[in-house]
């Protein structure tokens, strides 16, 4: 399947948008091209392909000389490659765009069709960059001139309050389609793939064989059962709110939530708990996990963005328990994700060690979080 399926999905999205535009139900045309760009090429070799792609997508640029374009790397995350393309039009006007190349094999862990559909509605609600075009292995979006946050930025009280407020609004966006929470579907799907791998590298295979998948499966079942008692609201969740997916303009300090590729309907507590785990940064320094006071500050601004001091103690405690129970699910989710990436991704990142870091932290936090949740459930009579 692979690339051909993705192009077909992308083309279908673009055609559907064009039809909506003709019917007057949409003001946006999303352009489409079947071209692909090799993710692994060095920038000088990739540049002519990117220029060719832009000319194919945006017909008013098709006659522009290549010298009118410049292509720069914005970031190379552990999933995608982001490029800034600047085009100087005949009028002298300069247009900046972001070209996002999907990482190779990411369709194993990301539902691109779901992502493309969500982006349209989220950008209409003012979130992220505008979707302008889709192509064989990526998308083109409007360029946001802002800096990416660092994990330490996220814990600054003023910024934490703004992130909470934005997330609260984000969770109110309605995306058409199934409203079924995807967390456990995704975790079981990841588990199935992650537990049936073989590595060509002998050292990796030896490390992989030390994992007891029977134990992991038991943990997943136990946590699923416990979270089921919490009745957490289901919202359209970002599911990957790390510092790299938050941008801030320095002038007016406007905050942007970006990159919705893991977005789906999910449990509210998972999205917040996952965000709190990201305070640890890529180094997984969990001593940076927010304190109870820091969490309460965030949760107040999430529950009542305009009147944070009016949140009741009961509501705060309930969301605190919900968040810290689902925080455990975030460790299991990314631990299993990392195993699949260890096999599939060509990106130079030690995914196998990342599994042990996340699963180790899950085991370290489990007893405390389980006893907090069980004690709360027995007190509130819902356990």
PDB file of N, CA and C in Angstrom, residues 36 43 71 74 131 181 199 246 249 272 281-282 288 333 340 344 380:
ATOM      1  N   UNK A  36       6.331  13.253  -5.200  1.00  0.00           N
ATOM      2  CA  UNK A  36       6.893  12.966  -3.873  1.00  0.00           C
ATOM      3  C   UNK A  36       8.311  13.533  -3.832  1.00  0.00           C
ATOM      4  N   UNK A  43      19.845  18.867   1.615  1.00  0.00           N
ATOM      5  CA  UNK A  43      19.082  20.049   1.182  1.00  0.00           C
ATOM      6  C   UNK A  43      19.431  20.546  -0.231  1.00  0.00           C
ATOM      7  N   UNK A  71      14.907  27.735  -0.188  1.00  0.00           N
ATOM      8  CA  UNK A  71      14.400  26.639   0.647  1.00  0.00           C
ATOM      9  C   UNK A  71      15.343  26.464   1.835  1.00  0.00           C
ATOM     10  N   UNK A  74      13.541  24.113   8.557  1.00  0.00           N
ATOM     11  CA  UNK A  74      13.024  24.738   9.776  1.00  0.00           C
ATOM     12  C   UNK A  74      13.315  23.824  10.959  1.00  0.00           C
ATOM     13  N   UNK A 131      -3.952  24.838   5.923  1.00  0.00           N
ATOM     14  CA  UNK A 131      -3.593  23.802   4.948  1.00  0.00           C
ATOM     15  C   UNK A 131      -3.809  24.367   3.544  1.00  0.00           C
ATOM     16  N   UNK A 181     -13.347   7.432  21.403  1.00  0.00           N
ATOM     17  CA  UNK A 181     -11.970   7.704  21.841  1.00  0.00           C
ATOM     18  C   UNK A 181     -11.007   6.654  21.275  1.00  0.00           C
ATOM     19  N   UNK A 199      14.619  -7.806  14.768  1.00  0.00           N
ATOM     20  CA  UNK A 199      15.636  -6.831  14.355  1.00  0.00           C
ATOM     21  C   UNK A 199      16.818  -7.540  13.710  1.00  0.00           C
ATOM     22  N   UNK A 246       4.397  23.719  20.125  1.00  0.00           N
ATOM     23  CA  UNK A 246       3.885  24.997  20.623  1.00  0.00           C
ATOM     24  C   UNK A 246       4.795  26.098  20.120  1.00  0.00           C
ATOM     25  N   UNK A 249       4.947  33.935  19.201  1.00  0.00           N
ATOM     26  CA  UNK A 249       5.519  35.103  18.521  1.00  0.00           C
ATOM     27  C   UNK A 249       6.106  36.001  19.601  1.00  0.00           C
ATOM     28  N   UNK A 272      -4.012  16.100  28.671  1.00  0.00           N
ATOM     29  CA  UNK A 272      -3.353  16.943  29.680  1.00  0.00           C
ATOM     30  C   UNK A 272      -2.189  16.185  30.331  1.00  0.00           C
ATOM     31  N   UNK A 281      10.957  16.887  28.689  1.00  0.00           N
ATOM     32  CA  UNK A 281      11.785  17.115  27.497  1.00  0.00           C
ATOM     33  C   UNK A 281      12.237  15.818  26.855  1.00  0.00           C
ATOM     34  N   UNK A 282      13.047  15.966  25.786  1.00  0.00           N
ATOM     35  CA  UNK A 282      13.515  14.782  25.046  1.00  0.00           C
ATOM     36  C   UNK A 282      14.448  13.921  25.892  1.00  0.00           C
ATOM     37  N   UNK A 288      11.376  16.906  36.323  1.00  0.00           N
ATOM     38  CA  UNK A 288      10.759  18.165  35.875  1.00  0.00           C
ATOM     39  C   UNK A 288       9.236  18.062  35.738  1.00  0.00           C
ATOM     40  N   UNK A 333       1.625   4.339  25.796  1.00  0.00           N
ATOM     41  CA  UNK A 333       1.393   4.674  24.384  1.00  0.00           C
ATOM     42  C   UNK A 333       2.721   4.947  23.671  1.00  0.00           C
ATOM     43  N   UNK A 340       7.921   0.336  17.602  1.00  0.00           N
ATOM     44  CA  UNK A 340       7.607   0.284  16.161  1.00  0.00           C
ATOM     45  C   UNK A 340       8.579   1.183  15.396  1.00  0.00           C
ATOM     46  N   UNK A 344      11.019   0.628  12.200  1.00  0.00           N
ATOM     47  CA  UNK A 344      10.609   1.243  10.928  1.00  0.00           C
ATOM     48  C   UNK A 344      11.341   2.525  10.553  1.00  0.00           C
ATOM     49  N   UNK A 380     -15.619   8.852  46.268  1.00  0.00           N
ATOM     50  CA  UNK A 380     -16.709   9.488  45.486  1.00  0.00           C
ATOM     51  C   UNK A 380     -17.776   8.475  45.099  1.00  0.00           C
TER      52      UNK A 380
END
